[in-house]
mmCIF file of C-alpha atoms in Angstrom:
data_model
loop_
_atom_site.group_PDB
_atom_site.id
_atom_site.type_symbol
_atom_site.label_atom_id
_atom_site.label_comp_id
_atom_site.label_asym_id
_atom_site.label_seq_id
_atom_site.Cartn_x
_atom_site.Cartn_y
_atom_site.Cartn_z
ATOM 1 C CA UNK A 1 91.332 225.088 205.577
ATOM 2 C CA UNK A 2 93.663 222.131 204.989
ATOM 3 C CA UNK A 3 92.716 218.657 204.199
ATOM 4 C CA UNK A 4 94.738 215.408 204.415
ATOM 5 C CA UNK A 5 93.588 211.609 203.399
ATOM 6 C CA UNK A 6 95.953 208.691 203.758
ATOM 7 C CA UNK A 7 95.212 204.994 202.300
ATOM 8 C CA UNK A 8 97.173 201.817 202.679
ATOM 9 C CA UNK A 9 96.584 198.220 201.197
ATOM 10 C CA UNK A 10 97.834 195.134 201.835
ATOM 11 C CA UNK A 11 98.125 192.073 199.343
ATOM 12 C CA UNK A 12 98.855 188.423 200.106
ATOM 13 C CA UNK A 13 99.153 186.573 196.588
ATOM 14 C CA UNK A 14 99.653 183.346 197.090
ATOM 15 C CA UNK A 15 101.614 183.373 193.587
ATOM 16 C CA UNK A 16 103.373 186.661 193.386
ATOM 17 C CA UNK A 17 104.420 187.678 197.014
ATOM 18 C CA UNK A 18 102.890 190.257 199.173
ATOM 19 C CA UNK A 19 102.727 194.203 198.423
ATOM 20 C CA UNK A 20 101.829 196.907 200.235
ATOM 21 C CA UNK A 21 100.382 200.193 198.753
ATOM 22 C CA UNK A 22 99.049 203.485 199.577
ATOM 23 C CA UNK A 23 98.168 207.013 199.091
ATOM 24 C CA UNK A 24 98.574 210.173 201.081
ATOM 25 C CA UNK A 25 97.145 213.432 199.661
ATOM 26 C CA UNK A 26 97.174 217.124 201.074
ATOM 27 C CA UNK A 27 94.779 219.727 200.279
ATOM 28 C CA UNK A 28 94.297 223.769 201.564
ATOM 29 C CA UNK A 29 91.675 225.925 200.997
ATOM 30 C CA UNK A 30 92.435 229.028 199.396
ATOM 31 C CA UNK A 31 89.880 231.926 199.886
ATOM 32 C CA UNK A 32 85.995 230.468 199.881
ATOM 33 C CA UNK A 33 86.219 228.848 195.855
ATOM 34 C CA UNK A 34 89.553 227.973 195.444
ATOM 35 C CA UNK A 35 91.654 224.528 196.230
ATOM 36 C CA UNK A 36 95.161 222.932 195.718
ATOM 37 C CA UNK A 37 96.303 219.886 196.249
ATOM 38 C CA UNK A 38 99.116 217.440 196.184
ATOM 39 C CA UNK A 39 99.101 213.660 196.119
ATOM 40 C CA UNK A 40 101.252 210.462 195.637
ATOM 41 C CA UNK A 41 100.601 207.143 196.131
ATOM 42 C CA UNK A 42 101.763 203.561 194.751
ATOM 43 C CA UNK A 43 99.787 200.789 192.830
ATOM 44 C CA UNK A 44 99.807 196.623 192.474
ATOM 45 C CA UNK A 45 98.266 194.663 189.872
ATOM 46 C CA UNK A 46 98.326 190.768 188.995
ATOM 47 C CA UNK A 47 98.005 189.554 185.837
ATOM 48 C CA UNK A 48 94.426 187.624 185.571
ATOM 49 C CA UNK A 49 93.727 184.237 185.399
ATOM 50 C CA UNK A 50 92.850 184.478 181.558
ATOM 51 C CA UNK A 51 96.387 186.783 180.713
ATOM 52 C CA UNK A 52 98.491 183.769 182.270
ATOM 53 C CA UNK A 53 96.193 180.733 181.785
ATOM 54 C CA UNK A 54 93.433 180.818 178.714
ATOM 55 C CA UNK A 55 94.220 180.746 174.976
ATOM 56 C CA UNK A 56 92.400 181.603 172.140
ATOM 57 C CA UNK A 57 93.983 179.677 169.258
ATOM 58 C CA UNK A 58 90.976 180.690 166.858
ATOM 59 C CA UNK A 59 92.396 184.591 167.363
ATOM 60 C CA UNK A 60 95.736 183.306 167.014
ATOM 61 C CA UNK A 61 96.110 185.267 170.979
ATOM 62 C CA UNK A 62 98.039 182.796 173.846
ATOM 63 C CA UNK A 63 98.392 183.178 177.284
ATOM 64 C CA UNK A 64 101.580 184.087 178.914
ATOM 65 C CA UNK A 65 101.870 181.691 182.115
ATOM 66 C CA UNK A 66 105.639 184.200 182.759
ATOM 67 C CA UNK A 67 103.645 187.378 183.308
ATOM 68 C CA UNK A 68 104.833 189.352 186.194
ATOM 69 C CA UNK A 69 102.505 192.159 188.173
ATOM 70 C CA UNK A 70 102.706 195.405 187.259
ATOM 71 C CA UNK A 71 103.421 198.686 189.963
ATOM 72 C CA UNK A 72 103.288 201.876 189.630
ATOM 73 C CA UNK A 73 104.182 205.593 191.413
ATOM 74 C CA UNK A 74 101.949 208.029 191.013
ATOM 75 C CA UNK A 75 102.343 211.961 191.820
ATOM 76 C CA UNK A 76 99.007 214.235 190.955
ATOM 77 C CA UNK A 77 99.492 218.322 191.445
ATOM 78 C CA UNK A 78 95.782 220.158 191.189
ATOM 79 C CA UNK A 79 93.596 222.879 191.328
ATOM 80 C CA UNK A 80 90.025 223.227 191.660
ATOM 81 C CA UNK A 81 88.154 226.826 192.101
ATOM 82 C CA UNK A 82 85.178 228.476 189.850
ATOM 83 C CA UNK A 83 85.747 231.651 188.233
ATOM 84 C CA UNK A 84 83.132 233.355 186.097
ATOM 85 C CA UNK A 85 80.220 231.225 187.268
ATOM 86 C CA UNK A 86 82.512 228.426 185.639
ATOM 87 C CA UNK A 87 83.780 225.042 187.499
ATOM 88 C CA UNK A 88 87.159 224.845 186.499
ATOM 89 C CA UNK A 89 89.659 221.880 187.873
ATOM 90 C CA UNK A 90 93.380 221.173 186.574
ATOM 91 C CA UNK A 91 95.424 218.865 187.075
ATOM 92 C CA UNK A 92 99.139 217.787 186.117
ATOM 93 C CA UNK A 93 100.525 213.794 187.047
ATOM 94 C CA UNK A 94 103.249 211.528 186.587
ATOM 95 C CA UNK A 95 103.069 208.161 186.199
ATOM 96 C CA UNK A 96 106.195 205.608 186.171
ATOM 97 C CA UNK A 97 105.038 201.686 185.612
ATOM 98 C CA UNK A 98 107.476 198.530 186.091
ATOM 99 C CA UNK A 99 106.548 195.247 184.458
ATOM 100 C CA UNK A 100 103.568 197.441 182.924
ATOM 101 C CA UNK A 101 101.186 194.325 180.996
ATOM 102 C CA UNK A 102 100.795 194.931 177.213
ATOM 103 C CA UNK A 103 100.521 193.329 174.074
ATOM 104 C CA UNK A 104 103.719 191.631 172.803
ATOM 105 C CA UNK A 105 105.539 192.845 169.457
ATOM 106 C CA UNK A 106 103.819 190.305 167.447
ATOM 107 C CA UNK A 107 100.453 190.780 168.651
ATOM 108 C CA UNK A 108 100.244 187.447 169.819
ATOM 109 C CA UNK A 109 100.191 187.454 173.655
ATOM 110 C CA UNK A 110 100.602 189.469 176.269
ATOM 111 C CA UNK A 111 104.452 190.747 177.653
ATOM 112 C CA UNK A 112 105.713 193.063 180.472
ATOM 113 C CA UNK A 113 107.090 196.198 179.532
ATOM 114 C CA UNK A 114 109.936 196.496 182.053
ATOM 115 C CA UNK A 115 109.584 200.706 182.816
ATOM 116 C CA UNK A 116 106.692 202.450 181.136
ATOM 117 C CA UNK A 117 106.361 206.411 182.250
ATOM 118 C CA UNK A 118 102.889 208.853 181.616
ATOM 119 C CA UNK A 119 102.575 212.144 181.867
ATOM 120 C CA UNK A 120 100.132 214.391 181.384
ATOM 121 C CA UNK A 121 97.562 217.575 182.175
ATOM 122 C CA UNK A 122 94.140 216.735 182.656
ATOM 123 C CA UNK A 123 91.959 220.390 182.390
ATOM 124 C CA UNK A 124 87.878 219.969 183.327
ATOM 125 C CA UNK A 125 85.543 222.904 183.404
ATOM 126 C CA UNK A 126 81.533 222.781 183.972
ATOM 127 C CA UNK A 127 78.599 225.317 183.638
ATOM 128 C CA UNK A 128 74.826 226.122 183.272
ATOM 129 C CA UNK A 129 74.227 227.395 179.584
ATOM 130 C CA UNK A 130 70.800 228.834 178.644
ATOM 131 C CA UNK A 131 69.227 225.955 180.939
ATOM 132 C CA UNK A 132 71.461 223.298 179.511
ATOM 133 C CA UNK A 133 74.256 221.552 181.774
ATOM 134 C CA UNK A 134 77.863 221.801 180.222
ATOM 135 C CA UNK A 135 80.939 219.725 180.991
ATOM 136 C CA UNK A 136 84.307 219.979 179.070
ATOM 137 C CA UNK A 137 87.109 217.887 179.673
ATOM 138 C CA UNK A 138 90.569 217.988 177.925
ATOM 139 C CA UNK A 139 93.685 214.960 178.619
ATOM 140 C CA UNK A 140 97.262 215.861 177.360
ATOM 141 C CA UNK A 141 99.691 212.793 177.768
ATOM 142 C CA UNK A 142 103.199 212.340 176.976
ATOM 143 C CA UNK A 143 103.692 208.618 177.514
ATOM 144 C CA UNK A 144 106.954 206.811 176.428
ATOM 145 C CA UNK A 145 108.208 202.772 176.583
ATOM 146 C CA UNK A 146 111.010 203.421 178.134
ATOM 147 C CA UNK A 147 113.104 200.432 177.052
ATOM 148 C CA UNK A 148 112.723 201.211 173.485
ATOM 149 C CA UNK A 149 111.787 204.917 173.448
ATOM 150 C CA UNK A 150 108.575 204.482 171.680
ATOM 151 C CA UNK A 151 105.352 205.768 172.397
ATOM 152 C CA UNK A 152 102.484 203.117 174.681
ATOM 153 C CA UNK A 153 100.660 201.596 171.886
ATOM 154 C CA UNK A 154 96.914 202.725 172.373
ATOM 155 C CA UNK A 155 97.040 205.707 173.803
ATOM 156 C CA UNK A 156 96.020 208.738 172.184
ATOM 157 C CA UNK A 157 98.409 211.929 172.930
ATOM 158 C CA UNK A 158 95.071 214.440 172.907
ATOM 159 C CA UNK A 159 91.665 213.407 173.767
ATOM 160 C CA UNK A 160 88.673 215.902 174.674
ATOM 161 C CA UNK A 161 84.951 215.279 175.948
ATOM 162 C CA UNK A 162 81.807 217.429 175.650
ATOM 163 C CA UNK A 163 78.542 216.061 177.482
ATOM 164 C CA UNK A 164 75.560 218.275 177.220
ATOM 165 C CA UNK A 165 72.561 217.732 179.423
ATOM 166 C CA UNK A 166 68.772 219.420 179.967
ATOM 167 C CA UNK A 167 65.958 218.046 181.728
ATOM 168 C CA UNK A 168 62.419 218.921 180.706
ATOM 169 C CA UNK A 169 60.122 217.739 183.114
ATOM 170 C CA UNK A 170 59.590 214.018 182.346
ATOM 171 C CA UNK A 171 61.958 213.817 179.190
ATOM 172 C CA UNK A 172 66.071 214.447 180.086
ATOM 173 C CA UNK A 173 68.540 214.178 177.447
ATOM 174 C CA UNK A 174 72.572 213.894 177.374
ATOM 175 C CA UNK A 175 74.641 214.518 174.527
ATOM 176 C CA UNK A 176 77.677 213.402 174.479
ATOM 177 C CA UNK A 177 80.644 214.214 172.591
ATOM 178 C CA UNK A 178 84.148 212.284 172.538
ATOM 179 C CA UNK A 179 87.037 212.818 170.026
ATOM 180 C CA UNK A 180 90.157 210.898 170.443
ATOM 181 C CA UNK A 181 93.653 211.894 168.344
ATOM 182 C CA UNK A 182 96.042 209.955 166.541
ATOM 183 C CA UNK A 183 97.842 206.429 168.530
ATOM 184 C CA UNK A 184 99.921 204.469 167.780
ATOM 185 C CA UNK A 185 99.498 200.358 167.381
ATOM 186 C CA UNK A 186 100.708 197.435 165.939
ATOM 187 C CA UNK A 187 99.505 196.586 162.312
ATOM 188 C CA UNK A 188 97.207 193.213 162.587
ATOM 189 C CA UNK A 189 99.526 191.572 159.764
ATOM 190 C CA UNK A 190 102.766 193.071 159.353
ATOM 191 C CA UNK A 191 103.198 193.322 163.493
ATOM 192 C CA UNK A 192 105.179 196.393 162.607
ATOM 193 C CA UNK A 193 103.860 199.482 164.089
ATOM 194 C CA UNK A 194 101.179 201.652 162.911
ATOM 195 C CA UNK A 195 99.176 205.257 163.214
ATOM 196 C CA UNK A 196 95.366 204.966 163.878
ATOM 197 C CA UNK A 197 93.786 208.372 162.919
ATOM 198 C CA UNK A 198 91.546 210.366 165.176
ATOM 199 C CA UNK A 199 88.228 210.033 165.941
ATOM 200 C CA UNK A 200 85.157 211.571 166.688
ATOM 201 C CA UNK A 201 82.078 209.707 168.110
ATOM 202 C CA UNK A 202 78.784 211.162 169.946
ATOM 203 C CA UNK A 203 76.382 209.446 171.490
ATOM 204 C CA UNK A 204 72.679 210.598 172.574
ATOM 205 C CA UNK A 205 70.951 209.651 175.653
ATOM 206 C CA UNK A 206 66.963 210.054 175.809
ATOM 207 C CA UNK A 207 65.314 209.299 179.141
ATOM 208 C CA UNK A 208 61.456 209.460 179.774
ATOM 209 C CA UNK A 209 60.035 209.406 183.365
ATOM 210 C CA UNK A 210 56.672 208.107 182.912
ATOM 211 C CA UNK A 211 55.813 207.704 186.643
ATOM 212 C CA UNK A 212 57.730 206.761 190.062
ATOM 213 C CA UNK A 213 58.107 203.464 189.099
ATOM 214 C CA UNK A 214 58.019 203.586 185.334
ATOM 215 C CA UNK A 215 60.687 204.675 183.142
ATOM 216 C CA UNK A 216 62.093 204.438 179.331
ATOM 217 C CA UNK A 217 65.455 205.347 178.089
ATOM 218 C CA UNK A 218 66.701 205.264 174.593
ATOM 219 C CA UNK A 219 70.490 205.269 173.709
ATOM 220 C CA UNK A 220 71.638 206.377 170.365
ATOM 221 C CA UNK A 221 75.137 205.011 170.470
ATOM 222 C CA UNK A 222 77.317 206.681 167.318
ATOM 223 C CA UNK A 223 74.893 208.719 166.026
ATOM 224 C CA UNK A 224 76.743 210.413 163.332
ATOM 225 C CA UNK A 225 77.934 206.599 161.619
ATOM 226 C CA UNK A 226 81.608 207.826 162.308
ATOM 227 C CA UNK A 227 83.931 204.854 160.773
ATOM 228 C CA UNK A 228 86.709 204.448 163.379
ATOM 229 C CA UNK A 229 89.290 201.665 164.554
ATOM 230 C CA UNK A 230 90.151 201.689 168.258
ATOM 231 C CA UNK A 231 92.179 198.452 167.491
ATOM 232 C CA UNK A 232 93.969 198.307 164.286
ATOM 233 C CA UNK A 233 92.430 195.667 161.949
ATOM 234 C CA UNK A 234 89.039 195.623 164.069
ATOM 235 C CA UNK A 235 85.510 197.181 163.265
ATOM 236 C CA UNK A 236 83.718 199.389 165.431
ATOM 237 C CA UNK A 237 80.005 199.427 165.113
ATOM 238 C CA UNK A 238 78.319 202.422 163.659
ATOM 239 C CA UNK A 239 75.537 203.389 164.261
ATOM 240 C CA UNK A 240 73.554 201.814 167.185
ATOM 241 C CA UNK A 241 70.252 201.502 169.182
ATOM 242 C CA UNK A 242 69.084 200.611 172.667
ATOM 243 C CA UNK A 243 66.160 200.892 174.007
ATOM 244 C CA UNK A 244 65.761 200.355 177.809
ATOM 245 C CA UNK A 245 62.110 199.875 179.915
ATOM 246 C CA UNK A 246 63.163 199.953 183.668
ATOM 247 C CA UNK A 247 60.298 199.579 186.521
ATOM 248 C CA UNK A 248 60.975 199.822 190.126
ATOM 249 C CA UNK A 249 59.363 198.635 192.724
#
């Protein structure tokens, strides 16, 4: 009835030092569909040989050779347990980032952001419907720079995901459904901050099994032509195909 995992890593950068991470989580059954669990672990990540070393002069976007790595501590409360014929899973975590990397206040390069902190509730719930597979998923974040107060550029405060799926017999199809609220993010000629507005976006995903070996897919990215900016200043594309042949031997 109780469950408990532990992780460690070890890193030996030759330019930043060594680090040491890990995880250690603890779970308990409780009664035959229910689970909680509790979990905290730490994180290590160098900046890239492109964020300290490669510029792009024609994007007016330089490396930063002075980037440090970012950590983190993580803490993750949860619950998982089906009620109603209905997959349900919750859970609340923390987040607190030093040296977090991100874009600089002039959108020019990249910069560390010296303490960063994220919380949030992520709520999941999945079911058959009238022979169709459901899955709902719902993020809250609160997530704060906390050397000026302001929110993380880029990250949207509410963001939710439908994906409907059905097979019949060689034909399955996925549906699926993403809307993303308001962030905030720096204006591409001003620099000075600025609100990107909410989203919606679904994509449709046709699969046909023509034998063992033989099979087509066709993706439907943006189907509804939704105008959208995940970067300020920078298109999206509308509406997209793909069409995939895939044979297996």
């Amino acid at each position: 009835a109780n469950q408990l995992s532990l992780s460690a890593r070890y890193d030996d950068n030759e330019q930043f030092g060594d680090f040491t991470t890990g995880r250690i989580a603890l779970g308990r059954d409780i009664g035959e569909q229910t689970n909680i669990w509790i979990a905290a672990g730490t994180a290590f990540k160098a900046p890239n040989l492109v964020d300290l070393y490669v510029d792009f002069p024609q994007f007016f976007f330089y490396a930063n050779p002075d980037l440090q790595p970012e950590e983190s501590e993580n803490t993750e409360l949860g619950i998982t347990t089906v009620l109603a014929g209905t997959s349900l899973q919750a859970s609340a975590f923390n987040n607190r980032l030093s040296n977090m990397i991100a874009s600089n206040a002039t959108f020019d390069s990249l910069t560390n952001v010296s303490r960063a902190e994220i919380t949030g509730l992520e709520i999941s719930a999945s079911r058959n419907l009238a022979d169709w597979n459901a899955q709902l998923s719902i993020t809250l974040m609160d997530h704060e720079d906390k050397s000026t107060g302001d929110a993380l550029l880029r990250r949207a405060d509410e963001q939710a995901n439908l994906r409907l799926g059905r097979d019949f017999q060689q034909l399955s199809l996925l549906l699926d459904w993403l809307w993303v609220g308001d962030r905030a993010d720096l204006d591409p000629v001003t620099f000075g901050r600025s609100d990107l507005d909410s989203y919606n976006k679904l994509d449709i995903v046709a699969n046909w099994q023509f034998d063992d070996s033989l099979s087509a897919q066709l993706r439907v990215g943006n189907a509804l032509d939704e105008n959208y900016e995940v970067v300020d200043g920078y298109n999206t594309l509308g509406r997209n195909g793909m069409l995939k042949l895939r044979y297996q031997f």
